[in-house]
Short mmCIF file of C-alpha atoms in Angstrom, two decimals:
data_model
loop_
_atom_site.label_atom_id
_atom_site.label_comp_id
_atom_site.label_asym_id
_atom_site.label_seq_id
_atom_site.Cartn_x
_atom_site.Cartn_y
_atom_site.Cartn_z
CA UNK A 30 0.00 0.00 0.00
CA UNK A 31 1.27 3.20 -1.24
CA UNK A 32 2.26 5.62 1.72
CA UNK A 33 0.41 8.78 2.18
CA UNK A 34 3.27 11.80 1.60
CA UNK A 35 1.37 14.73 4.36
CA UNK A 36 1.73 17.98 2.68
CA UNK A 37 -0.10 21.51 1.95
CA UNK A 38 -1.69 20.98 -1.41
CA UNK A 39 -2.71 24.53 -1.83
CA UNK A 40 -1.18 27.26 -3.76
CA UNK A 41 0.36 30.35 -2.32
CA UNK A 42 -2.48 32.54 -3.36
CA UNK A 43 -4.80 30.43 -2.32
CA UNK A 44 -3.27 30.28 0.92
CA UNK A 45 -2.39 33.66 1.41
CA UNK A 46 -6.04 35.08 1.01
CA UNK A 47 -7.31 32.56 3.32
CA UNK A 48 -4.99 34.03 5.84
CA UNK A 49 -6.17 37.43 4.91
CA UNK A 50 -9.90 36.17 5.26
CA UNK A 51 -9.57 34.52 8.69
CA UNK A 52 -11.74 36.29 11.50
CA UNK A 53 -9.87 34.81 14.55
CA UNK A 54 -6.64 36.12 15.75
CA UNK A 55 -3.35 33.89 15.99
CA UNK A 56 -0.35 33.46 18.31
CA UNK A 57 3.13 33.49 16.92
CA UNK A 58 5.63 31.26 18.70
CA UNK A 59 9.27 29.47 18.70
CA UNK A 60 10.24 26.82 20.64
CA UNK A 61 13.46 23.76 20.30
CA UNK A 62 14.71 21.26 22.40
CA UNK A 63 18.11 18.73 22.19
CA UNK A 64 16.91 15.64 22.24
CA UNK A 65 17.03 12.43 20.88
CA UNK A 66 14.26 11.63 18.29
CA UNK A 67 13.62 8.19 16.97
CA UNK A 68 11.36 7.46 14.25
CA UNK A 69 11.71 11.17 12.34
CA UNK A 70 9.30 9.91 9.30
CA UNK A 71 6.53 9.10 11.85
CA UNK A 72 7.02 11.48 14.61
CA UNK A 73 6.92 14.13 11.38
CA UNK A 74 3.14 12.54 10.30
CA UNK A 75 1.81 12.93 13.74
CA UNK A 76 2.93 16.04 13.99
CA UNK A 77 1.41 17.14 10.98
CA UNK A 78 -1.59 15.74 11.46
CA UNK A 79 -2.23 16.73 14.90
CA UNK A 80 -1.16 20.32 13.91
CA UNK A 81 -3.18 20.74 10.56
CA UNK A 82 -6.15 20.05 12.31
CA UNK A 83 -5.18 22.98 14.70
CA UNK A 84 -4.72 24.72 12.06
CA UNK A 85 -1.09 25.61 12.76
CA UNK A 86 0.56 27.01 10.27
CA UNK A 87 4.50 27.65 10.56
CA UNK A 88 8.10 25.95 9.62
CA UNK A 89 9.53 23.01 12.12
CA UNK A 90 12.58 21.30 11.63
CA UNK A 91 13.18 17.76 13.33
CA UNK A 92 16.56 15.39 13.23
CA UNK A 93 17.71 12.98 15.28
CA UNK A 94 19.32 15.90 17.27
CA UNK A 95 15.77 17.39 17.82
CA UNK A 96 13.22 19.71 17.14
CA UNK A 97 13.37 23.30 15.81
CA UNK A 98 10.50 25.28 15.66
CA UNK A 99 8.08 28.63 14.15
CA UNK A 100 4.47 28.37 14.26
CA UNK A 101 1.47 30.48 14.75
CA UNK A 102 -1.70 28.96 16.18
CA UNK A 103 -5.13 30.28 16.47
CA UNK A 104 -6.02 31.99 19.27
CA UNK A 105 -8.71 30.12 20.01
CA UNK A 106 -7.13 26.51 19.78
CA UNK A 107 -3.48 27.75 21.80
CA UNK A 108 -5.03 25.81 25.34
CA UNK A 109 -5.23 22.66 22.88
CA UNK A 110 -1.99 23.16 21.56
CA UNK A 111 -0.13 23.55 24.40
CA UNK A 112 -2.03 20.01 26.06
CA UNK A 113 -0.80 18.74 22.42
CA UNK A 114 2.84 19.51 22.72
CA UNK A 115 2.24 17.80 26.58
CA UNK A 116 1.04 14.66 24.99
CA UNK A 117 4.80 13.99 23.52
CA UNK A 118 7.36 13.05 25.48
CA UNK A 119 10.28 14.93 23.45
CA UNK A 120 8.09 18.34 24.15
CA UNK A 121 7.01 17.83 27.38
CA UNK A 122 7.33 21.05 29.48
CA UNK A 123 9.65 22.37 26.37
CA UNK A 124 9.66 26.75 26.81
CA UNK A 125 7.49 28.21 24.11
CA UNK A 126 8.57 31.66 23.38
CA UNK A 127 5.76 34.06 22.44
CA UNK A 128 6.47 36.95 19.56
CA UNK A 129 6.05 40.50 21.13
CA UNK A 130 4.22 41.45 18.17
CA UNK A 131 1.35 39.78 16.10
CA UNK A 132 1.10 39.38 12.39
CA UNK A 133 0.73 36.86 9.70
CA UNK A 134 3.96 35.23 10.03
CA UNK A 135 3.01 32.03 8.29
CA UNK A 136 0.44 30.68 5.73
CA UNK A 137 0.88 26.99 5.32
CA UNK A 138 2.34 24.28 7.90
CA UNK A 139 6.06 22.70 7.11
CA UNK A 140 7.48 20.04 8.52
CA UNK A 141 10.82 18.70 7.17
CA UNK A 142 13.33 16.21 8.50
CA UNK A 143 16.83 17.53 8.55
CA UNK A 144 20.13 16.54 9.33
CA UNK A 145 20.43 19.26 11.74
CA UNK A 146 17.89 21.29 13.62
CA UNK A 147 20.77 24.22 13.31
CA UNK A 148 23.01 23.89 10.34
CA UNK A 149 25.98 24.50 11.39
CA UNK A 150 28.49 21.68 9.54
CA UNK A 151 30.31 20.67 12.40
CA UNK A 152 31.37 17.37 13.38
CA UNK A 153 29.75 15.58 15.72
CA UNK A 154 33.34 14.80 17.71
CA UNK A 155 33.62 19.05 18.47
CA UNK A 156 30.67 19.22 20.61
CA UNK A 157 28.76 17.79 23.13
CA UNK A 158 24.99 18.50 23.99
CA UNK A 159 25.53 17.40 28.00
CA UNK A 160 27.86 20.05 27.96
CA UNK A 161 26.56 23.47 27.46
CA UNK A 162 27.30 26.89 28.60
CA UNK A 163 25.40 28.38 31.44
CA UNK A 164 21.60 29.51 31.20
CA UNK A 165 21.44 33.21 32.25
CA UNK A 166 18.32 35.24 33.05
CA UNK A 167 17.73 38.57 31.35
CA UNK A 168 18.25 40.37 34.90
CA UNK A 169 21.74 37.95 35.48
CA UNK A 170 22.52 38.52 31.86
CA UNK A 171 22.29 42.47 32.19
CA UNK A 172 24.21 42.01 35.56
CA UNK A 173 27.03 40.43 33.58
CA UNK A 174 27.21 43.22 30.99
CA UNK A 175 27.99 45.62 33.72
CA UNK A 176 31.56 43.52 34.11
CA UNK A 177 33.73 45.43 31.26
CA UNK A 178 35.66 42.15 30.90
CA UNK A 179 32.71 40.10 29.71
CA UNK A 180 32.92 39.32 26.07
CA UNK A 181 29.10 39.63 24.78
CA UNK A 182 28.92 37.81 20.59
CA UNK A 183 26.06 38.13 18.97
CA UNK A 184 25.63 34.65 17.06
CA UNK A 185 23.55 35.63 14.36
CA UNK A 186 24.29 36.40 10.76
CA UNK A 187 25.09 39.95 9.99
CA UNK A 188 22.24 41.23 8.53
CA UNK A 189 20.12 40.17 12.10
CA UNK A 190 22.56 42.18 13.51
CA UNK A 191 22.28 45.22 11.79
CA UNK A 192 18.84 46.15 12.71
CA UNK A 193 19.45 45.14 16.51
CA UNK A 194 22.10 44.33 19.26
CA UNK A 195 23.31 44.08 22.90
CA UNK A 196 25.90 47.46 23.06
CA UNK A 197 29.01 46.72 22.75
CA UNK A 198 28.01 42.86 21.30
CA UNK A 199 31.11 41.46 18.99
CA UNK A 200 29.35 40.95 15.64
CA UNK A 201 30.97 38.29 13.71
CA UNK A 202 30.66 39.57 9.48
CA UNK A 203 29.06 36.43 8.18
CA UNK A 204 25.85 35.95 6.26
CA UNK A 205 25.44 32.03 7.16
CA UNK A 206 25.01 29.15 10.26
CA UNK A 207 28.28 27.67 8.34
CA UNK A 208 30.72 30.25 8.62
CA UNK A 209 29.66 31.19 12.16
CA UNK A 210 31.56 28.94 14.22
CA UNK A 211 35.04 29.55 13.12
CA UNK A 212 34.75 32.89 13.15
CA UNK A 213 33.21 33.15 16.59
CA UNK A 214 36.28 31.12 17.78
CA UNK A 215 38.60 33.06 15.63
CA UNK A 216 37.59 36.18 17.25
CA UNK A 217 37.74 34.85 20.80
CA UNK A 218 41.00 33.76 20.45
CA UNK A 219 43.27 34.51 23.18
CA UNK A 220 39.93 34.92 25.41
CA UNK A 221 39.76 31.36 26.63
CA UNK A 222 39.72 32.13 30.46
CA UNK A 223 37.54 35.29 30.34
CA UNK A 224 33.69 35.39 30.15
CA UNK A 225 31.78 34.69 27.09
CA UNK A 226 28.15 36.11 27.22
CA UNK A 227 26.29 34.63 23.75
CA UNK A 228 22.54 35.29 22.80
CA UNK A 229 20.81 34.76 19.45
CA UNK A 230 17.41 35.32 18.90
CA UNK A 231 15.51 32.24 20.77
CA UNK A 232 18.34 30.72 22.47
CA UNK A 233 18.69 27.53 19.82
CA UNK A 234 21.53 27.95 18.03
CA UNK A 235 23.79 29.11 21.72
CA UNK A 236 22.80 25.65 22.58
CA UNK A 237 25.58 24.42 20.21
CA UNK A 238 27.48 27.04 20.09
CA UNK A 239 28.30 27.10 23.75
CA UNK A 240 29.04 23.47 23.80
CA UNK A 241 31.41 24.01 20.42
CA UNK A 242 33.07 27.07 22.22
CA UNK A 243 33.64 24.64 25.44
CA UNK A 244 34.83 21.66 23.64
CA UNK A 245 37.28 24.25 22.03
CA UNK A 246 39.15 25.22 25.52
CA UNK A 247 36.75 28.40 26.48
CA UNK A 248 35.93 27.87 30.71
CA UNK A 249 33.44 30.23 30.88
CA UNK A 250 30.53 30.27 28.37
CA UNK A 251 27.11 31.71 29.30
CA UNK A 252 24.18 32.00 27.10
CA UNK A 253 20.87 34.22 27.41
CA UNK A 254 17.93 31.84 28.19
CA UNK A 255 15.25 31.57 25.87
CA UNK A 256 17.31 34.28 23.36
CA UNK A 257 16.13 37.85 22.74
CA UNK A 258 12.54 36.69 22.53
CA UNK A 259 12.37 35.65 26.30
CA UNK A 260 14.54 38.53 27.56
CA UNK A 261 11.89 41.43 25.93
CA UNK A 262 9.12 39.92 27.63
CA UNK A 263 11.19 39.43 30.80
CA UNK A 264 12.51 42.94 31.14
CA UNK A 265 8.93 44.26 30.38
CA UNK A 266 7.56 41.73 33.29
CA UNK A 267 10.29 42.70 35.81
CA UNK A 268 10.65 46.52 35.16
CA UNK A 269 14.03 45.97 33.61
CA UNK A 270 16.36 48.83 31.42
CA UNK A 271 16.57 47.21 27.85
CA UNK A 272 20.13 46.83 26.98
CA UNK A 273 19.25 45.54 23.84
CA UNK A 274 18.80 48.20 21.17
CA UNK A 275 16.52 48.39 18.29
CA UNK A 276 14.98 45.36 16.17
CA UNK A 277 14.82 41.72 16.84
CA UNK A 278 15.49 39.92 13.25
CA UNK A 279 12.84 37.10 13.23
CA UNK A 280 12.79 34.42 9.67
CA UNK A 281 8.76 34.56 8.91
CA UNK A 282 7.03 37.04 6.84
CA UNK A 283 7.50 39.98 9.58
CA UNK A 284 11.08 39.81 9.33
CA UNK A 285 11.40 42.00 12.69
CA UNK A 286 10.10 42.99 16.33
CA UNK A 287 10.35 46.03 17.81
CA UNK A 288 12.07 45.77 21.06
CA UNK A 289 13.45 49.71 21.77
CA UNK A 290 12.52 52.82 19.62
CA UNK A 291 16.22 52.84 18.61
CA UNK A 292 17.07 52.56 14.28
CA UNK A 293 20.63 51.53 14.41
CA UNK A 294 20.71 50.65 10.65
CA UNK A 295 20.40 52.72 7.01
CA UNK A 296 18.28 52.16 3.68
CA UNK A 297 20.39 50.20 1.64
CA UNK A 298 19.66 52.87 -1.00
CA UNK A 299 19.63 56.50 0.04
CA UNK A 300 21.43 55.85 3.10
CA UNK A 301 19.19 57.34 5.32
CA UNK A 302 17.94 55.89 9.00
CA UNK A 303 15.81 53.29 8.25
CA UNK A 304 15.41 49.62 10.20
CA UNK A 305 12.81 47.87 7.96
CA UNK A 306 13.57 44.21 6.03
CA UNK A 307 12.05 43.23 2.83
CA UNK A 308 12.91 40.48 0.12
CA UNK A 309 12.63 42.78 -3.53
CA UNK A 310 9.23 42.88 -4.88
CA UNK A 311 11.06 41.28 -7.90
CA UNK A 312 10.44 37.43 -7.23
CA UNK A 313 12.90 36.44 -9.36
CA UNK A 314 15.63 38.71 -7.45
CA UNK A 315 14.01 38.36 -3.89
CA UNK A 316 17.07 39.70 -2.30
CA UNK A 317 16.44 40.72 1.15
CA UNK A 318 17.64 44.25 1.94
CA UNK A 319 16.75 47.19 4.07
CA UNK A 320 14.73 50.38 2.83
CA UNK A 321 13.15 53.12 3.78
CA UNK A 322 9.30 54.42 3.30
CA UNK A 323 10.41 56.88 0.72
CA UNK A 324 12.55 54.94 -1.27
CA UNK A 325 10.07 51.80 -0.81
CA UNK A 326 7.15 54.25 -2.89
CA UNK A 327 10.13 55.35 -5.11
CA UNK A 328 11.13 51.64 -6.05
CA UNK A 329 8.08 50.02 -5.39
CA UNK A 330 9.38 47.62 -2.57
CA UNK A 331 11.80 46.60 -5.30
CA UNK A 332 16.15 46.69 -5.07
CA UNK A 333 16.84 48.70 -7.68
CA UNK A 334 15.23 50.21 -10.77
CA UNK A 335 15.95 47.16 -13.32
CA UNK A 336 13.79 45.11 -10.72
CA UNK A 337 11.31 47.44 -10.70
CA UNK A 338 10.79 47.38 -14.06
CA UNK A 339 10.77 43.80 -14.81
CA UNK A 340 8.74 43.43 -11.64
CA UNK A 341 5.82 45.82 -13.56
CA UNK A 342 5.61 43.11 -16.48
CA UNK A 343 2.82 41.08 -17.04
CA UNK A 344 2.94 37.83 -14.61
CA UNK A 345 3.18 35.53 -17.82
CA UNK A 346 6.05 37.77 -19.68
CA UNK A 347 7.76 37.57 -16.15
CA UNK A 348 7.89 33.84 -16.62
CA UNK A 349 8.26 33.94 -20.07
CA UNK A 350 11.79 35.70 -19.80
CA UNK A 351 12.88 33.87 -16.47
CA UNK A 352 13.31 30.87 -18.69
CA UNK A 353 15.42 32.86 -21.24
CA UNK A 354 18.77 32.31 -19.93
CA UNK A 355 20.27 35.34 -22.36
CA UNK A 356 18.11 37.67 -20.30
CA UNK A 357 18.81 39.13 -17.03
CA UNK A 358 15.85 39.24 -14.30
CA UNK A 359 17.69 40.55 -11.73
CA UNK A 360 20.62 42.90 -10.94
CA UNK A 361 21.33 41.27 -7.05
#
């Protein structure tokens, strides 16, 4: 008997306007967790089926490693999810991280098996998930900022970075998970007795990190619990100073959170202050890149003015000439 292959069957536009059209509100969440999965293919089913008839739309990632996840749920059915994630014993009191700010982050549910839940390319002999670096509070984690001798790295790609950061943060220039590693180690060189403060944005890819940077000789790694996320509710909850400044870089369809009032970054275009993500309205460019209101009407959400032009075509010309391998679509 042929086996049933569980995914959304739906186009994007279909998809998208039944987003648009629902009358309920939804809850945007992350959550991960190291630990050992067996059975990926039908762990992933159940999953999937207990989920789509939540109507939980998001992306999840699951390896034998664990589980790495974005989803929004529906207001209405978050009680039932939350028993749900209770009723398996690899999420059992896992911390779900809620988004400070609502929006339609996701239209359709994903759930893929990976190698990796982070994909960072390391071998398995230069870390060691029982070993990671110490969980810090946002209150212990501010404490520890205070100490000029701390070393705080930001271990997110660059463009995360530039809309949003601890002060002072070391921000390693690289663009992917891969070259991350290295460079973080690279750049601590010659720090291995001092304190290492790391944070991403939910926590999940410290978890490695830490236990890399350990394996590696470093005695004192810390990482912020529950990653930028958890420490903007928490300093909101306990009356805390934000020493994080500006935007929290999130991978759904908002691209950001607002965390301070601070715009640490420039349009990519006019150079002015500007803090807002967007991938070019040209789809076959999609090049994500920051810009501001005025040069957003000027371009028409688009990277530059070739885009914009071939992004005004008719849909089927569009195609027509992406298959045309003498013409050029894009100018990324």
């Amino acid at each position: 008997m042929k086996k049933e292959i569980l995914y959304n069957k739906k186009s994007r536009e279909i998809l998208l306007k039944e987003l648009q059209n629902e009358s309920f509100k939804r809850i945007t969440c992350s959550f991960y967790r190291y630990t050992t999965i067996k059975e990926l293919e039908k762990f992933r089913d159940t999953l999937y089926r207990e989920w789509s008839t939540l109507k939980i739309y998001g992306r999840i990632y699951i390896a034998e490693e664990g589980i790495n996840a974005q989803l929004s749920c529906p207001e209405q059915n978050w009680e039932l999810f939350k028993n749900n994630l209770q009723s398996h014993n690899s999420l059992k009191e896992i911390l779900v991280k809620v988004a400070l700010e609502e929006g339609e982050s996701f239209y359709k549910l994903t759930i893929k098996i990976k190698d990796e839940i982070v994909a960072y390319g390391i071998d398995k002999n230069e870390y060691d998930m029982d070993i990671t670096g110490h969980h810090l509070s946002a209150k212990s984690f501010n404490e520890k900022l205070k100490d000029k001798n701390s070393l705080v790295v930001d271990m997110r790609n660059y463009y995360e970075s530039e809309v949003g950061h601890f002060d002072n943060a070391i921000i390693p220039d690289v663009d992917t998970s891969r070259d991350l590693l290295p460079e973080v180690k690279n750049l601590l060189k010659g720090h291995e007795k001092d304190e290492v403060l790391l944070y991403c944005t939910g926590g999940i890819r410290c978890e490695k990190a830490s236990s890399y940077l350990i394996k590696s000789g470093f005695q004192n790694v810390n990482q912020l619990k529950g990653g930028i996320i958890q420490y903007s509710h928490d300093i909101k909850k306990e009356g805390l100073n934000s020493k994080f400044i500006g935007k929290n870089f999130v991978f759904d369809a908002r691209l950001s959170e607002r965390v301070t009032e601070d715009i640490l970054s420039f349009c990519h275009q006019c150079g002015e202050p500007a803090d807002q993500h967007l991938d070019c309205g040209n789809d076959a460019c999609h090049i994500l890149f920051i810009q501001c209101d005025k040069c957003n009407l000027k371009y028409s959400g688009c990277c530059s003015t070739d885009c914009q032009d071939f992004a005004s075509l008719p849909i089927e010309e569009q195609r027509v000439l992406r298959k045309d391998p003498k013409k050029i679509v894009s100018k990324a």
